[in-house]
Short mmCIF file of C-alpha atoms and ligand atoms in Angstrom, two decimals:
data_model
loop_
_atom_site.label_atom_id
_atom_site.label_comp_id
_atom_site.label_asym_id
_atom_site.label_seq_id
_atom_site.Cartn_x
_atom_site.Cartn_y
_atom_site.Cartn_z
CA MET A 10 102.98 74.85 91.39
CA ALA A 11 104.16 73.16 88.13
CA ALA A 12 107.75 71.98 88.47
CA ALA A 13 108.78 74.22 85.22
CA GLU A 14 107.24 77.44 87.01
CA ALA A 15 109.11 76.52 90.28
CA GLU A 16 112.37 76.08 88.32
CA ARG A 17 112.07 79.23 86.61
CA LEU A 18 111.24 81.14 89.77
CA LYS A 19 114.22 79.66 91.49
CA GLU A 20 116.54 80.33 88.61
CA ILE A 21 115.32 84.17 88.58
CA LEU A 22 115.76 84.51 92.47
CA SER A 23 119.01 82.77 92.59
CA GLY A 24 120.40 84.70 89.65
CA CYS A 25 119.69 88.05 90.97
CA ARG A 26 122.46 90.51 92.53
CA CYS A 27 120.37 93.42 93.59
CA ALA A 28 116.67 92.80 94.20
CA VAL A 29 113.79 95.19 95.13
CA ALA A 30 110.65 93.84 96.67
CA VAL A 31 107.68 96.19 95.99
CA ALA A 32 104.04 96.26 97.03
CA HIS A 33 100.83 98.36 96.63
CA VAL A 34 100.20 101.96 97.84
CA ALA A 35 98.77 102.23 101.18
CA PRO A 36 100.60 99.00 102.23
CA ASP A 37 98.71 96.60 104.56
CA GLY A 38 100.16 93.78 106.79
CA ASP A 39 100.16 91.24 103.68
CA ALA A 40 102.16 93.82 101.35
CA VAL A 41 104.65 94.79 104.13
CA GLY A 42 104.99 91.16 105.46
CA SER A 43 105.50 89.56 102.13
CA THR A 44 107.98 92.10 100.78
CA LEU A 45 109.99 91.96 103.90
CA ALA A 46 109.96 88.11 103.94
CA LEU A 47 111.30 87.99 100.50
CA GLN A 48 113.96 90.80 101.28
CA GLY A 49 114.95 88.68 104.32
CA VAL A 50 115.32 85.62 102.35
CA LEU A 51 117.55 87.04 99.62
CA SER A 52 119.65 89.20 101.99
CA GLY A 53 120.21 86.10 103.85
CA MET A 54 121.70 84.58 100.81
CA GLY A 55 124.08 87.38 100.77
CA LYS A 56 122.41 89.44 98.05
CA GLU A 57 121.62 93.10 98.05
CA ALA A 58 118.01 93.28 98.62
CA TYR A 59 115.68 96.08 99.49
CA VAL A 60 111.88 96.75 100.25
CA MET A 61 110.27 99.68 98.44
CA LEU A 62 106.90 101.00 98.87
CA PRO A 63 105.04 103.96 97.28
CA ASP A 64 104.22 105.34 100.62
CA SER A 65 105.02 104.93 104.15
CA ILE A 66 103.84 102.01 106.41
CA PRO A 67 101.11 102.42 109.18
CA ALA A 68 102.73 102.65 112.82
CA THR A 69 101.29 99.39 113.72
CA LEU A 70 103.54 97.51 111.41
CA ALA A 71 106.76 99.33 112.57
CA PHE A 72 107.39 96.47 115.02
CA LEU A 73 108.52 94.12 111.96
CA GLU A 74 112.10 93.79 111.95
CA GLY A 75 113.72 95.40 108.80
CA SER A 76 110.60 97.83 108.49
CA GLU A 77 113.00 100.67 109.54
CA ARG A 78 115.11 100.21 106.36
CA ILE A 79 112.02 100.36 103.90
CA LEU A 80 112.50 102.65 101.20
CA VAL A 81 109.50 104.97 100.72
CA TYR A 82 109.12 106.33 97.12
CA SER A 83 107.02 109.31 98.04
CA GLU A 84 109.73 110.42 100.55
CA ASN A 85 112.90 109.54 98.56
CA ARG A 86 112.02 109.63 94.88
CA ALA A 87 115.71 110.21 93.69
CA GLU A 88 117.06 107.45 95.52
CA CYS A 89 114.38 105.05 94.70
CA ASP A 90 114.53 105.92 90.98
CA ALA A 91 118.41 105.19 91.11
CA LEU A 92 117.91 101.92 92.64
CA LEU A 93 115.12 100.85 90.32
CA GLY A 94 117.54 101.94 87.57
CA ARG A 95 120.40 99.61 88.73
CA ALA A 96 118.55 96.61 90.33
CA ASP A 97 118.43 93.34 88.37
CA LEU A 98 115.20 92.01 89.85
CA VAL A 99 111.99 93.59 90.88
CA ALA A 100 109.49 91.35 92.78
CA CYS A 101 105.90 92.67 92.72
CA LEU A 102 104.19 91.22 95.72
CA ASP A 103 100.46 91.50 96.93
CA PHE A 104 99.42 93.52 93.75
CA ASN A 105 98.11 92.66 90.27
CA GLU A 106 98.28 95.71 88.20
CA SER A 107 101.05 98.29 87.95
CA LYS A 108 98.75 101.28 88.60
CA ARG A 109 98.50 99.79 92.20
CA VAL A 110 101.93 101.31 92.98
CA ASP A 111 100.61 104.89 92.38
CA MET A 112 103.30 107.34 91.59
CA MET A 113 105.91 104.62 91.40
CA GLN A 114 104.19 102.95 88.49
CA GLU A 115 106.38 104.81 85.71
CA ALA A 116 109.71 103.97 87.45
CA LEU A 117 108.66 100.45 88.01
CA LEU A 118 107.83 99.86 84.53
CA ALA A 119 110.84 101.70 83.10
CA SER A 120 113.30 99.68 85.34
CA PRO A 121 115.49 97.34 83.11
CA ALA A 122 115.39 94.68 86.06
CA ARG A 123 113.66 91.52 85.47
CA LYS A 124 110.24 91.47 86.96
CA ILE A 125 108.34 88.83 88.70
CA MET A 126 104.76 89.01 90.47
CA ILE A 127 103.86 86.90 93.41
CA ASP A 128 100.27 87.66 94.24
CA HIS A 129 96.81 86.53 95.08
CA HIS A 130 94.50 89.13 93.51
CA LEU A 131 92.35 88.33 90.57
CA TYR A 132 93.15 89.11 87.03
CA PRO A 133 96.88 89.85 87.11
CA GLN A 134 98.17 92.19 84.32
CA PRO A 135 101.03 90.89 82.16
CA PHE A 136 103.72 93.27 83.09
CA CYS A 137 106.26 90.72 84.53
CA GLU A 138 108.32 87.89 82.93
CA LEU A 139 106.94 85.32 85.51
CA THR A 140 103.48 85.68 87.31
CA VAL A 141 102.75 83.43 90.09
CA SER A 142 98.99 84.28 90.58
CA ARG A 143 97.07 82.20 93.14
CA PRO A 144 93.57 84.14 93.93
CA GLU A 145 92.47 81.26 95.94
CA VAL A 146 95.22 81.85 98.61
CA SER A 147 94.26 83.98 101.37
CA SER A 148 97.46 86.20 101.48
CA THR A 149 100.25 86.73 99.55
CA SER A 150 102.46 85.91 102.46
CA LEU A 151 101.09 82.42 102.67
CA LEU A 152 101.63 82.20 99.07
CA LEU A 153 105.28 83.30 99.22
CA TYR A 154 105.52 80.64 102.16
CA GLY A 155 104.27 77.98 99.88
CA VAL A 156 106.50 79.15 97.07
CA LEU A 157 109.57 79.05 99.25
CA ASN A 158 108.92 75.52 100.33
CA ARG A 159 108.30 74.50 96.66
CA ILE A 160 111.54 75.61 95.53
CA GLY A 161 113.44 74.09 98.44
CA TRP A 162 114.14 77.11 100.29
CA ARG A 163 112.28 76.46 103.59
CA ASP A 164 115.61 76.50 105.54
CA ARG A 165 115.92 80.21 104.41
CA ILE A 166 112.81 81.03 106.58
CA ASP A 167 114.23 82.27 109.74
CA ARG A 168 112.67 83.99 112.65
CA ARG A 169 112.38 87.33 111.20
CA VAL A 170 111.26 86.07 107.86
CA ALA A 171 108.78 83.86 109.64
CA SER A 172 107.35 86.79 111.67
CA ALA A 173 106.79 88.79 108.57
CA ILE A 174 104.94 85.91 106.76
CA TYR A 175 102.79 85.36 109.69
CA THR A 176 101.89 89.04 109.86
CA GLY A 177 100.66 88.94 106.41
CA MET A 178 98.70 85.89 106.80
CA MET A 179 97.08 87.21 110.01
CA THR A 180 96.21 90.56 108.77
CA ASP A 181 94.60 89.46 105.44
CA THR A 182 92.26 87.06 107.09
CA GLY A 183 91.22 89.31 109.83
CA ASN A 184 93.17 87.34 112.56
CA PHE A 185 91.91 84.23 110.73
CA SER A 186 88.20 85.01 110.84
CA TYR A 187 87.45 85.02 107.07
CA ASN A 188 89.22 83.24 104.13
CA SER A 189 90.71 81.26 106.72
CA ASN A 190 89.29 77.52 106.24
CA ASP A 191 92.35 76.33 104.19
CA PRO A 192 94.33 73.59 106.25
CA ALA A 193 97.57 74.97 104.77
CA ILE A 194 97.18 77.95 106.69
CA TYR A 195 97.43 76.10 110.01
CA ALA A 196 100.09 73.74 108.90
CA ALA A 197 102.10 76.85 107.88
CA ILE A 198 101.58 78.58 111.22
CA SER A 199 102.62 75.45 113.18
CA ASP A 200 105.82 75.58 111.10
CA LEU A 201 106.45 79.22 111.58
CA LEU A 202 106.09 78.85 115.24
CA SER A 203 108.89 76.34 115.19
CA GLU A 204 111.03 78.90 114.03
CA GLY A 205 110.39 80.92 117.27
CA ILE A 206 107.92 83.45 116.25
CA ASP A 207 105.68 85.06 118.97
CA LYS A 208 102.20 85.23 117.52
CA ASP A 209 100.60 86.73 120.53
CA TYR A 210 103.28 89.59 120.47
CA ILE A 211 102.61 89.96 116.71
CA TYR A 212 98.80 90.17 117.34
CA THR A 213 99.26 92.64 120.23
CA LYS A 214 101.63 94.95 118.03
CA ALA A 215 99.53 94.89 114.95
CA CYS A 216 96.04 95.32 116.53
CA ASN A 217 96.53 96.64 120.02
CA THR A 218 98.78 99.86 119.45
CA PHE A 219 96.28 102.33 118.53
CA SER A 220 95.77 106.04 120.10
CA ALA A 221 92.79 107.00 122.19
CA ASP A 222 91.75 109.27 119.48
CA ARG A 223 91.55 106.53 117.14
CA LEU A 224 89.16 104.35 119.38
CA ARG A 225 87.06 107.66 119.81
CA LEU A 226 87.10 108.07 115.97
CA CYS A 227 85.75 104.45 115.36
CA ALA A 228 83.18 105.00 118.32
CA TYR A 229 81.82 108.16 116.68
CA ALA A 230 81.72 106.77 113.17
CA ILE A 231 79.71 103.65 114.62
CA TYR A 232 77.55 105.65 116.91
CA GLU A 233 76.77 108.71 114.85
CA LYS A 234 77.53 107.85 111.28
CA MET A 235 76.50 104.25 110.51
CA GLU A 236 73.47 103.87 108.21
CA LEU A 237 71.77 100.69 107.88
CA LEU A 238 70.17 100.35 104.51
CA PRO A 239 67.32 97.79 103.52
CA GLY A 240 68.31 94.52 102.48
CA GLY A 241 71.46 94.12 104.68
CA ALA A 242 74.00 96.95 103.79
CA ALA A 243 75.68 99.38 106.02
CA LEU A 244 77.35 102.57 105.04
CA ILE A 245 79.76 104.80 107.17
CA SER A 246 81.36 107.82 105.79
CA LEU A 247 83.83 110.29 107.45
CA SER A 248 84.63 113.91 105.95
CA ARG A 249 87.94 115.64 106.36
CA SER A 250 86.71 117.72 109.16
CA GLU A 251 85.45 114.67 111.19
CA LEU A 252 88.79 113.10 110.59
CA ASN A 253 90.71 116.06 111.81
CA ALA A 254 88.57 116.61 114.76
CA TYR A 255 89.90 113.19 116.07
CA ARG A 256 93.45 113.82 114.89
CA TYR A 257 93.29 111.12 111.99
CA VAL A 258 96.73 109.49 111.22
CA LYS A 259 97.09 106.93 108.54
CA GLY A 260 95.84 103.56 109.71
CA ASP A 261 93.40 104.82 112.11
CA THR A 262 90.32 103.57 110.14
CA GLU A 263 91.90 100.31 109.21
CA GLY A 264 89.28 97.61 110.13
CA LEU A 265 86.41 100.02 110.74
CA VAL A 266 84.53 98.82 107.62
CA ASN A 267 84.53 95.39 109.15
CA GLU A 268 82.58 96.36 112.33
CA PRO A 269 79.02 96.48 110.69
CA LEU A 270 79.46 92.82 109.54
CA SER A 271 79.03 91.94 113.27
CA ILE A 272 75.35 92.87 112.94
CA GLU A 273 73.12 89.93 112.07
CA GLY A 274 71.70 90.29 108.60
CA VAL A 275 74.30 92.71 107.45
CA ARG A 276 75.84 91.20 104.35
CA VAL A 277 77.93 94.23 103.00
CA SER A 278 79.65 97.13 104.47
CA ALA A 279 80.94 100.22 102.92
CA PHE A 280 83.28 102.76 104.40
CA LEU A 281 84.06 106.13 102.54
CA ARG A 282 86.63 108.28 103.62
CA GLU A 283 87.28 111.92 102.19
CA GLU A 284 90.79 112.42 100.94
CA LYS A 285 92.48 115.14 98.92
CA GLY A 286 90.71 115.24 95.80
CA MET A 287 88.92 112.02 96.14
CA VAL A 288 86.98 109.60 98.35
CA LYS A 289 88.67 106.23 99.26
CA VAL A 290 86.04 103.43 99.35
CA SER A 291 86.48 100.32 101.26
CA LEU A 292 84.05 97.47 100.82
CA ARG A 293 83.45 94.24 102.86
CA SER A 294 81.00 91.43 102.75
CA LYS A 295 80.12 88.15 104.42
CA GLY A 296 79.52 84.87 102.58
CA ASP A 297 79.29 84.71 98.97
CA PHE A 298 78.18 88.29 98.23
CA ALA A 299 80.95 89.68 96.03
CA VAL A 300 82.15 93.34 96.54
CA ASN A 301 85.04 93.40 94.22
CA VAL A 302 82.34 93.58 91.53
CA ILE A 303 80.91 96.75 92.99
CA ALA A 304 84.36 98.25 93.36
CA SER A 305 85.25 97.78 89.82
CA GLU A 306 81.87 98.63 88.37
CA HIS A 307 81.36 101.86 90.27
CA PHE A 308 84.80 102.90 91.97
CA GLY A 309 87.48 102.15 89.58
CA GLY A 310 88.81 99.55 91.85
CA GLY A 311 88.92 95.88 92.69
CA GLY A 312 89.92 93.28 95.17
CA HIS A 313 88.59 90.07 96.52
CA ARG A 314 84.97 88.69 96.80
CA ASN A 315 84.82 89.76 100.61
CA ALA A 316 87.31 92.57 100.61
CA ALA A 317 87.61 95.16 98.08
CA GLY A 318 88.11 98.99 97.36
CA GLY A 319 88.49 101.66 94.95
CA GLU A 320 88.29 105.60 94.52
CA PHE A 321 85.65 108.08 93.80
CA TYR A 322 86.19 111.19 92.11
CA GLY A 323 83.64 113.58 93.40
CA SER A 324 82.31 114.63 96.89
CA LEU A 325 81.91 112.70 99.72
CA GLN A 326 78.06 113.16 99.40
CA GLU A 327 78.10 111.94 95.82
CA ALA A 328 80.18 108.91 96.65
CA CYS A 329 77.47 108.02 99.54
CA ASN A 330 74.77 108.48 97.08
CA ARG A 331 76.35 106.33 94.47
CA PHE A 332 76.59 103.48 96.96
CA ARG A 333 73.05 104.01 98.18
CA GLU A 334 71.86 103.92 94.56
CA VAL A 335 73.63 100.90 93.33
CA ILE A 336 73.65 98.77 96.28
CA PRO A 337 69.79 97.59 96.17
CA GLY A 338 70.43 96.14 92.54
CA TYR A 339 73.28 93.94 93.86
CA LEU A 340 71.45 92.80 96.91
CA ASP A 341 68.27 92.04 94.86
CA ALA A 342 70.57 90.10 92.23
CA ALA A 343 72.13 88.17 95.22
CA ALA A 344 68.73 87.27 96.82
CA SER A 345 67.38 85.85 93.59
CA ARG A 346 70.16 83.54 93.00
P1 5GP B 17 90.99 98.23 101.85
O1 5GP B 17 89.62 98.38 102.08
O2 5GP B 17 91.52 97.51 102.96
O3 5GP B 17 91.73 99.50 101.49
O4 5GP B 17 91.36 97.23 100.62
C1 5GP B 17 90.70 95.91 100.54
C2 5GP B 17 91.26 95.17 99.42
O5 5GP B 17 90.55 95.86 98.29
C3 5GP B 17 92.72 95.41 98.89
O6 5GP B 17 93.46 94.30 99.47
C4 5GP B 17 92.78 95.35 97.63
O7 5GP B 17 92.79 93.98 97.04
C5 5GP B 17 91.48 96.12 97.20
N1 5GP B 17 91.63 97.59 96.80
C6 5GP B 17 91.48 98.50 97.78
N2 5GP B 17 91.59 99.75 97.20
C7 5GP B 17 91.74 99.42 95.80
C8 5GP B 17 91.84 100.21 94.63
O8 5GP B 17 91.88 101.56 94.58
N3 5GP B 17 92.20 99.60 93.33
C9 5GP B 17 92.06 98.09 93.37
N4 5GP B 17 92.44 97.64 92.16
N5 5GP B 17 92.03 97.37 94.49
C10 5GP B 17 91.92 97.91 95.66
MN1 MN B 18 97.01 90.65 100.33
#
């Protein structure tokens, strides 16, 4: 990080009185971890600081200290609008375009607060006065850790902040199984452990606290619904009625899309979930096969090379057909490179 950029960021963070850390809709561990971490740092400095998310966090992240005070826009719009109206800093973490905050977008853009972005998605939109964008960093939480060190605020990372940062680092790399060759990750983990975080506890809470229904749903999805397509693609889809049969709650299908990648020769995996009025698309890949291109060209979304997503407006059947139709072209193109 250039000295001038670090100086500006430090000046903006130091100068605020009332800060709101926001992240993307359907918040994951990195979104929740990075926002709670920044909130923890700023409130530790005696500032008024909040985390505000478009919708609620998955139950698996409720162990994070401070998560009980997260403001949820979809549940408390009036209070959130008022806060965005009086805040003097909005920190946008783990997203690159304002539409990723969904129904919060209008209030976010209308807020008179100064805005900064700290994020690791490609192609950041210019809606903040300072944009710290590092697509090569595996998680926004690790990026925030680096930024805090760079501006000389390492001593403001206490155990609670460290736990939040570690959670984001862990979840965005599939427990350090992809995007995870950067030595800086392990230097950071070592340092965070020195703050007294319990990484085994964090893993258990984030990954081993699901319901029996959730495991049965995933088993059903793999056993009954997984389609293997020629060339190394896998497709799983779940309809509303299938989800209902297993009493689906938010977060239950998190990680399911990764499972087919454990099959030798499968390079790309898609999971399509029927939601109200649209189909949510999740894509994952191994190696240099890029799925963010597929997400943006066919599903109005984006993401990273190996993890991307989007939405499809049409039936679940149509969404599946779209994937089946377009995937051979991408596989052929990759094979001929
Ligand atoms: P997931 O499959 O876990 O929902 O999302 C994986 C990644 O894909 C996210 O971290 C995000 O970068 C990207 N992503 C998922 N859904 C969308 C979407 O609707 N729009 C955009 N632009 N990116 C998405
Ligand atoms: Mn992230």
